[in-house]
PDB file of C-alpha atoms in Angstrom:
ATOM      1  CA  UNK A   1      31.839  47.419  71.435  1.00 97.00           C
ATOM      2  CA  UNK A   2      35.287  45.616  70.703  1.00 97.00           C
ATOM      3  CA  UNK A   3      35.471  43.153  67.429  1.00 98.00           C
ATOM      4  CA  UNK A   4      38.268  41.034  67.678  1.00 96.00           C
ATOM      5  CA  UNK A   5      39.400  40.353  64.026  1.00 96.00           C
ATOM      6  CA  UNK A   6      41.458  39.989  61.229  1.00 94.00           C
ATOM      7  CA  UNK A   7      41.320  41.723  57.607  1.00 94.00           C
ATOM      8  CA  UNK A   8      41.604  38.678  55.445  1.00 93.00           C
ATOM      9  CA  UNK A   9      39.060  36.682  57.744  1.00 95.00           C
ATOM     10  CA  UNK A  10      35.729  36.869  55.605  1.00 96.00           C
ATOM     11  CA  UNK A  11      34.116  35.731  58.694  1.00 96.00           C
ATOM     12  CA  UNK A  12      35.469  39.151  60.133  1.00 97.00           C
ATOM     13  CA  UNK A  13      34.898  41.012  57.598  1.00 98.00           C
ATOM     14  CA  UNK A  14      30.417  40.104  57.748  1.00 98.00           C
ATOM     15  CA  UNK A  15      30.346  42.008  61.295  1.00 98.00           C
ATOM     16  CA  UNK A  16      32.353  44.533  60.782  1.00 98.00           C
ATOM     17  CA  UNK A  17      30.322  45.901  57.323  1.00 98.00           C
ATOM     18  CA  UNK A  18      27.056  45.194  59.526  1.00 98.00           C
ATOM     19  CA  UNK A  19      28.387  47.092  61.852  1.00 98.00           C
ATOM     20  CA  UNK A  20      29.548  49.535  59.678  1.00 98.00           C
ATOM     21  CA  UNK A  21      26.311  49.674  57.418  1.00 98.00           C
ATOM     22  CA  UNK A  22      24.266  50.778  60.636  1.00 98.00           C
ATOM     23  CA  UNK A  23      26.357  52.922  61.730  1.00 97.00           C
ATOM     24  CA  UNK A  24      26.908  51.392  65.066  1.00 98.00           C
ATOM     25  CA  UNK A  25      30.372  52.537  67.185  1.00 97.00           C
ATOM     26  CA  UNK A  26      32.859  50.083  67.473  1.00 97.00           C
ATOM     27  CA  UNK A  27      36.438  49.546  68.287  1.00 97.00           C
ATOM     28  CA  UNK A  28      38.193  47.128  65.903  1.00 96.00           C
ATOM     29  CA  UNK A  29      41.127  45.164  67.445  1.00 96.00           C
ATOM     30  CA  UNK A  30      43.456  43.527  64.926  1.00 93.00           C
ATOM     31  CA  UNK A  31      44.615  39.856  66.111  1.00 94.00           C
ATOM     32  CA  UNK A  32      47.851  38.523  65.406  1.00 88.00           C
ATOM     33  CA  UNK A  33      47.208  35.379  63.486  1.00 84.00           C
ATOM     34  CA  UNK A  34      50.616  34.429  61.990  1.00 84.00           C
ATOM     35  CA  UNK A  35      51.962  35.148  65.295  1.00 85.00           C
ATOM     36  CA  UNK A  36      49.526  32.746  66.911  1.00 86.00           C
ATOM     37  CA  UNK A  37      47.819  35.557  69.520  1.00 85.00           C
ATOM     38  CA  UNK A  38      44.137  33.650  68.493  1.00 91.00           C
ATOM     39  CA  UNK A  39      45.369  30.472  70.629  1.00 88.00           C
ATOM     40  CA  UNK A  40      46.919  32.077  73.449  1.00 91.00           C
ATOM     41  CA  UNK A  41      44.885  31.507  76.908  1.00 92.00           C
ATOM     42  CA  UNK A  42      44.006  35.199  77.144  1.00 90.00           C
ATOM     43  CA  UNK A  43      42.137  34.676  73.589  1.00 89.00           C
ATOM     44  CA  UNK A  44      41.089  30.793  74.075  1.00 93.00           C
ATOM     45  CA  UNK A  45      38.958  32.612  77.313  1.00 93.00           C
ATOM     46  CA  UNK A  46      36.725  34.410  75.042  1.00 92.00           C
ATOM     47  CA  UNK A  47      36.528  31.847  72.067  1.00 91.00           C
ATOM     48  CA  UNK A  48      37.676  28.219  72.865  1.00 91.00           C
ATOM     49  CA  UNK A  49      37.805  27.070  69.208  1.00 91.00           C
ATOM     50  CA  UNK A  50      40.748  30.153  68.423  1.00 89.00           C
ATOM     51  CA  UNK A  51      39.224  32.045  65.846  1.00 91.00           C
ATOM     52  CA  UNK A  52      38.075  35.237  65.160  1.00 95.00           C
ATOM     53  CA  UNK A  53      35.813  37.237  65.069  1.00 96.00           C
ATOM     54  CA  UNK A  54      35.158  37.635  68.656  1.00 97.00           C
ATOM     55  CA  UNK A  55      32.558  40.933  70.049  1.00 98.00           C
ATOM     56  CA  UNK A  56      33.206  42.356  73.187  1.00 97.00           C
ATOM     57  CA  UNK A  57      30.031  44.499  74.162  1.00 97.00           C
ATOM     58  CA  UNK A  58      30.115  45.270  78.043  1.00 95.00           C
ATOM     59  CA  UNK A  59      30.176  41.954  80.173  1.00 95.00           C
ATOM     60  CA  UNK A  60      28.626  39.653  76.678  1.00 96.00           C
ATOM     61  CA  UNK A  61      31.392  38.349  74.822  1.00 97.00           C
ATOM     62  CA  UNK A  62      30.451  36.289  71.409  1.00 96.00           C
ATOM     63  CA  UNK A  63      31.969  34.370  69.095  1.00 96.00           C
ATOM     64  CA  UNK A  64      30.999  32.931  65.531  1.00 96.00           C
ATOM     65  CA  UNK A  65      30.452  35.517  62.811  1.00 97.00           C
ATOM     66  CA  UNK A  66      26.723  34.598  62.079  1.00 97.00           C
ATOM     67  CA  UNK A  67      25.764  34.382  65.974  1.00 97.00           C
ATOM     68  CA  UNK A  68      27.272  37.955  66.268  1.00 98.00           C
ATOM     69  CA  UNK A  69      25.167  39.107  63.433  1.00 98.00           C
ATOM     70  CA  UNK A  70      21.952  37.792  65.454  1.00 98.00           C
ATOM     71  CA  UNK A  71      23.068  39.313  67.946  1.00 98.00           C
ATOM     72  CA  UNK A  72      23.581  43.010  67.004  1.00 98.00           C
ATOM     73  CA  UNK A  73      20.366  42.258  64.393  1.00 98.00           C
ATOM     74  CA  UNK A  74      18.106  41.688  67.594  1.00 98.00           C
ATOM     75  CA  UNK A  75      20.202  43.942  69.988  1.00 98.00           C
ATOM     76  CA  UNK A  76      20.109  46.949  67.838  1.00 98.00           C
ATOM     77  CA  UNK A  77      16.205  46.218  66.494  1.00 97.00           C
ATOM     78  CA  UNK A  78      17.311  45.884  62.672  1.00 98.00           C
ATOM     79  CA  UNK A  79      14.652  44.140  61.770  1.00 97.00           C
ATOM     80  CA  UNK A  80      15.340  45.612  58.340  1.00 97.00           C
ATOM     81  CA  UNK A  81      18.146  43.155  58.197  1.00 98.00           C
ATOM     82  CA  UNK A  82      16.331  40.415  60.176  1.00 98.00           C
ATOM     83  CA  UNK A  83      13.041  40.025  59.916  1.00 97.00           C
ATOM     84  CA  UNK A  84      10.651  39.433  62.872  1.00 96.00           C
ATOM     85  CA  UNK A  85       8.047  37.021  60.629  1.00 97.00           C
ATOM     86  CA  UNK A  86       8.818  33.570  60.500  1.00 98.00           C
ATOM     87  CA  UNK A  87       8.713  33.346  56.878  1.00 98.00           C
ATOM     88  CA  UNK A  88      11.603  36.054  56.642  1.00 97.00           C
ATOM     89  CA  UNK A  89      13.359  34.843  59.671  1.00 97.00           C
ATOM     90  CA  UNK A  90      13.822  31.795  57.958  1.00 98.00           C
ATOM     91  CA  UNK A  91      14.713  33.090  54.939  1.00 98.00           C
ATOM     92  CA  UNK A  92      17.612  34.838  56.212  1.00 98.00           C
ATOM     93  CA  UNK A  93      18.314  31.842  58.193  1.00 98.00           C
ATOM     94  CA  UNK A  94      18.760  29.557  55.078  1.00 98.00           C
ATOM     95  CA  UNK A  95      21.653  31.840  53.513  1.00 98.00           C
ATOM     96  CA  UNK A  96      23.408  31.551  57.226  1.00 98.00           C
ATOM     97  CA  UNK A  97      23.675  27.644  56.866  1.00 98.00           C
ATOM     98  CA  UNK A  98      24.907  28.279  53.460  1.00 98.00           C
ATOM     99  CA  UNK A  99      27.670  30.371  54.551  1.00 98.00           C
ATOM    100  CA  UNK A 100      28.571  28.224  57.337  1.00 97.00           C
ATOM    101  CA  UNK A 101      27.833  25.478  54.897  1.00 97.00           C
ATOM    102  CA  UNK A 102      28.886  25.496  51.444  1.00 97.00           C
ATOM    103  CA  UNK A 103      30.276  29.247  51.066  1.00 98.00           C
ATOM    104  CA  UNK A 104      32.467  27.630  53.819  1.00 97.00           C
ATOM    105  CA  UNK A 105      34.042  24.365  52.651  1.00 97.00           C
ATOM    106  CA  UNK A 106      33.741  26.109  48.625  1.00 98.00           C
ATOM    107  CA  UNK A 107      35.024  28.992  47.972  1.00 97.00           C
ATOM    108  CA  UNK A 108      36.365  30.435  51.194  1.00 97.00           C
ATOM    109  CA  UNK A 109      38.814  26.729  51.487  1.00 97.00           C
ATOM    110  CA  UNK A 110      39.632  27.744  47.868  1.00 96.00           C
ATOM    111  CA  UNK A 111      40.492  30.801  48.547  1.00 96.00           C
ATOM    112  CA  UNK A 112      42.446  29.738  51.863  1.00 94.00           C
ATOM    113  CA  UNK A 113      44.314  27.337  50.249  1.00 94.00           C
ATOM    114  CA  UNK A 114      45.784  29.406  47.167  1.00 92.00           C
ATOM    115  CA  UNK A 115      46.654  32.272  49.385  1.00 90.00           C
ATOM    116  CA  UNK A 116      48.738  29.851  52.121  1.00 85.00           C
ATOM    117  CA  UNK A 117      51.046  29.034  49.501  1.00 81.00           C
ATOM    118  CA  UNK A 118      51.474  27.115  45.844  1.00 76.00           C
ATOM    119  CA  UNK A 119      48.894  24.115  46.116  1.00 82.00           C
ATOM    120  CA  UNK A 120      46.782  23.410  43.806  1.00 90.00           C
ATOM    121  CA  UNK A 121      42.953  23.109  44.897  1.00 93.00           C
ATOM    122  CA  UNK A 122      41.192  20.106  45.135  1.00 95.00           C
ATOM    123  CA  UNK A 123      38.546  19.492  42.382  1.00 96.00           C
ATOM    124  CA  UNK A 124      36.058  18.404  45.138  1.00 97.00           C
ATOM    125  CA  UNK A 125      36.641  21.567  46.109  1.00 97.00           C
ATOM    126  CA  UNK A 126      36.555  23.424  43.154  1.00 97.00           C
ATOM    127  CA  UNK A 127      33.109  21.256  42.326  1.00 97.00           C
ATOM    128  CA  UNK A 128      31.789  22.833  45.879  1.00 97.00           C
ATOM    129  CA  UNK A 129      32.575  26.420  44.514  1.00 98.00           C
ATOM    130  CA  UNK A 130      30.895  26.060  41.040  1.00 98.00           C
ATOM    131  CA  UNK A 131      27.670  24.139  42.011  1.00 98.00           C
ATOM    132  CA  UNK A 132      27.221  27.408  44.952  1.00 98.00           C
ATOM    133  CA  UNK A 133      28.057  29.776  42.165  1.00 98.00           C
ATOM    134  CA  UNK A 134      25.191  27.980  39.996  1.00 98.00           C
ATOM    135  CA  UNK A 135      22.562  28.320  42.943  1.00 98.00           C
ATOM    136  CA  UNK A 136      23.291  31.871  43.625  1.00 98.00           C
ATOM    137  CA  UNK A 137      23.391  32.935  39.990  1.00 98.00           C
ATOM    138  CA  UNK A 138      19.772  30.925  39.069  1.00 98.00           C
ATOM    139  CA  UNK A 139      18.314  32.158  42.558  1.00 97.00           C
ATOM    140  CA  UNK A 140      19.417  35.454  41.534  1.00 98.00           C
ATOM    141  CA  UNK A 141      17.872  35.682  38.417  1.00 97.00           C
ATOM    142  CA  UNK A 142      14.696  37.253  39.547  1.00 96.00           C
ATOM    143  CA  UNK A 143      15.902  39.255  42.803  1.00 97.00           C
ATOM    144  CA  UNK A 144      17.936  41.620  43.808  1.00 98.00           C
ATOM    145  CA  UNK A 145      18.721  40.214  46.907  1.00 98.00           C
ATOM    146  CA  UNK A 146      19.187  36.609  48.699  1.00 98.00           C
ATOM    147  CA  UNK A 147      16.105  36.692  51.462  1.00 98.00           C
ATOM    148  CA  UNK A 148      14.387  39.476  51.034  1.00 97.00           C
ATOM    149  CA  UNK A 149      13.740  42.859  48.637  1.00 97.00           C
ATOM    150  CA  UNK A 150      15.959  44.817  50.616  1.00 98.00           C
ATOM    151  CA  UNK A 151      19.479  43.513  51.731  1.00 98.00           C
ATOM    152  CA  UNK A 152      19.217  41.487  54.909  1.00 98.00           C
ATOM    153  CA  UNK A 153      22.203  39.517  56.792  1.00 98.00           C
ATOM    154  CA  UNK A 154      21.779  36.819  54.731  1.00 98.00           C
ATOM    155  CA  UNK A 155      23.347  38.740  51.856  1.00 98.00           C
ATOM    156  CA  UNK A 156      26.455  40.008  54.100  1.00 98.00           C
ATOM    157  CA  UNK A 157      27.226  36.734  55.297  1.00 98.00           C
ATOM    158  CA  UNK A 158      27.784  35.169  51.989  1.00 98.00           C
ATOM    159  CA  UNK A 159      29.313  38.265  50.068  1.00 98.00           C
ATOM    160  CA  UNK A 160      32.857  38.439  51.461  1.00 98.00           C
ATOM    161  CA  UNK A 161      34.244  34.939  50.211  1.00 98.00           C
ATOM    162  CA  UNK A 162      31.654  35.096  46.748  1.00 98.00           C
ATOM    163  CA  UNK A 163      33.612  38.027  46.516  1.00 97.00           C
ATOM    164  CA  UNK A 164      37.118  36.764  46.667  1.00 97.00           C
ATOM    165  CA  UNK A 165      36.379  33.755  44.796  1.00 96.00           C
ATOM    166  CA  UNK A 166      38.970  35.170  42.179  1.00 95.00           C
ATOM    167  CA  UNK A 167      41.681  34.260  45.316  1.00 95.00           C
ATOM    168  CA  UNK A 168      40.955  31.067  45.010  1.00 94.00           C
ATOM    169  CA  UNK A 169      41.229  30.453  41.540  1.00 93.00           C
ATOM    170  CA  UNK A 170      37.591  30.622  40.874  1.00 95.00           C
ATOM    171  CA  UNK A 171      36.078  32.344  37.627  1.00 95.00           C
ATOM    172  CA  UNK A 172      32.947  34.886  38.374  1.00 97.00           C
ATOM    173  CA  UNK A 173      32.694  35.963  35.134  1.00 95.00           C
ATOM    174  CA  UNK A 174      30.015  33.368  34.099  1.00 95.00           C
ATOM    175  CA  UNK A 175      28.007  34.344  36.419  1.00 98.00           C
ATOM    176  CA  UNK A 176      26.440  37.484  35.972  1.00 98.00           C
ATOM    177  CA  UNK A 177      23.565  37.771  38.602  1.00 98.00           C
ATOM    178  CA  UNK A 178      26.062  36.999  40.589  1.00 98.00           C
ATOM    179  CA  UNK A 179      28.630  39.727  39.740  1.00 98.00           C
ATOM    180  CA  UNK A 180      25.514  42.182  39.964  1.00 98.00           C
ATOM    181  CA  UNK A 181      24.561  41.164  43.312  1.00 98.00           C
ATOM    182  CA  UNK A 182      28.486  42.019  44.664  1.00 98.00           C
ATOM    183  CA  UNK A 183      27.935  45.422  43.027  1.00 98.00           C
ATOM    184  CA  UNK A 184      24.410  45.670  44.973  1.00 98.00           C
ATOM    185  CA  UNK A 185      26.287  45.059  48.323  1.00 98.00           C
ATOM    186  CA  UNK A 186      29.535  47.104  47.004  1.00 98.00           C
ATOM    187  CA  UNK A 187      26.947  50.260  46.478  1.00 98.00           C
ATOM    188  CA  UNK A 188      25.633  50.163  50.155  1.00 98.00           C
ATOM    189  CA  UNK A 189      26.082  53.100  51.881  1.00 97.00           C
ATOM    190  CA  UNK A 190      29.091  52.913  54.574  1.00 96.00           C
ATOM    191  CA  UNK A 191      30.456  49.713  52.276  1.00 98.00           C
ATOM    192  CA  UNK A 192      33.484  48.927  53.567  1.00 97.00           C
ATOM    193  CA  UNK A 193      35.971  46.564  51.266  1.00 96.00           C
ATOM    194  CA  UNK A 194      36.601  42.924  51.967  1.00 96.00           C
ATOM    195  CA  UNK A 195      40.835  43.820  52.198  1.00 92.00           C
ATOM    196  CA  UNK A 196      42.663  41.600  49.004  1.00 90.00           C
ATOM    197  CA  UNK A 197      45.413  39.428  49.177  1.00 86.00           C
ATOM    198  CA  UNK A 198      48.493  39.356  47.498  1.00 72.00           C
ATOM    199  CA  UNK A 199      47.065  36.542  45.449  1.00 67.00           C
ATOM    200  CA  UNK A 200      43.731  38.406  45.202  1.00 52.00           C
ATOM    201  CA  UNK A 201      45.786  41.620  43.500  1.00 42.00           C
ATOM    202  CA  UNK A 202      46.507  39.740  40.261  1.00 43.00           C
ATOM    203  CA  UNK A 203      43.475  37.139  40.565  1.00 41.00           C
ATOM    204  CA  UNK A 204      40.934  37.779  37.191  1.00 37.00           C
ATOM    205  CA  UNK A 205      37.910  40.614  38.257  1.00 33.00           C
TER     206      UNK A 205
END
């Protein structure tokens, strides 16, 4: 297998710890974003919309982070991290709207816009962040994890932005289910870090 990535890409980073967490082989391959390699026609063949990740595995090639998930989830028979019953299917389900939802146009567009340069971030944004913050610190209140009682994908694909919220100018501290719920994730065995930016380096814990 080939993932076609990038290390600040949070969207990235969700298939490569899966992939890392089960131990699965795997060949990462760095693309060039500030050069632009993610919209040249030899990328644009394998994802249309220009952004990573991307999986090469044989002849299949797939693109958006949470389809890739599915796929190595069914591929690989984890049904530890995706459950077979439709209760737990869609319970994992849920958190993967949520990440393409509001972990997507909160925290991560935060996070994006801080580290592209000295803007300040919308409060509609900022709103987005808090009120996702608020959910995941009340739902986590009496679990450990976010669809299940063992971690499932539904926890990976929200972790990597929650995690960097800092980047984006967003305060974790007041949210301590939260902050124990990234150190759940963080203790996994094989963890690998979502990388920091150079905004992220002096952003608050």
């Amino acid at each position: 297998m080939q993932l076609y990535y990038h290390p600040l890409s949070g969207h990235s980073h969700r298939v490569r710890l899966f992939l890392t967490l089960v131990n699965e082989p795997f060949e990462l391959v760095e693309v060039d974003i500030r050069r632009g390699e993610q919209k040249t026609n030899e990328f644009l063949k394998m994802n249309r919309f220009g952004q990573v990740p991307v999986l090469k595995d044989g002849d299949t090639v797939l693109a958006d982070s949470n389809a890739i998930l599915i796929y190595l989830a069914k591929k690989l028979g984890r049904h530890d991290w995706l459950p077979e019953d439709p209760m737990g299917a869609a319970a994992v389900q849920r958190w993967l709207s949520v990440a393409a939802g509001e972990v997507a146009y909160g925290v991560a567009t935060a996070r994006r816009i801080r580290i592209s340069g000295p803007k300040p971030v919308p409060d509609e944004v900022l709103s987005r962040s808090y009120a996702l913050l608020k959910v995941l610190d009340d739902e986590l209140e009496t679990r450990n994890w976010l669809a299940a009682s063992s971690p499932t994908l539904a926890d990976l694909a929200v972790y990597g932005y929650v995690a960097r919220a800092p980047e984006g100018g967003i305060d974790l501290t007041i949210y301590p289910n939260v902050q124990s719920w990234l150190c759940r994730v963080e203790s996994l065995p094989g963890f690998v870090p979502f990388a920091k930016t150079a905004v992220g380096v002096a952003a608050p814990a």
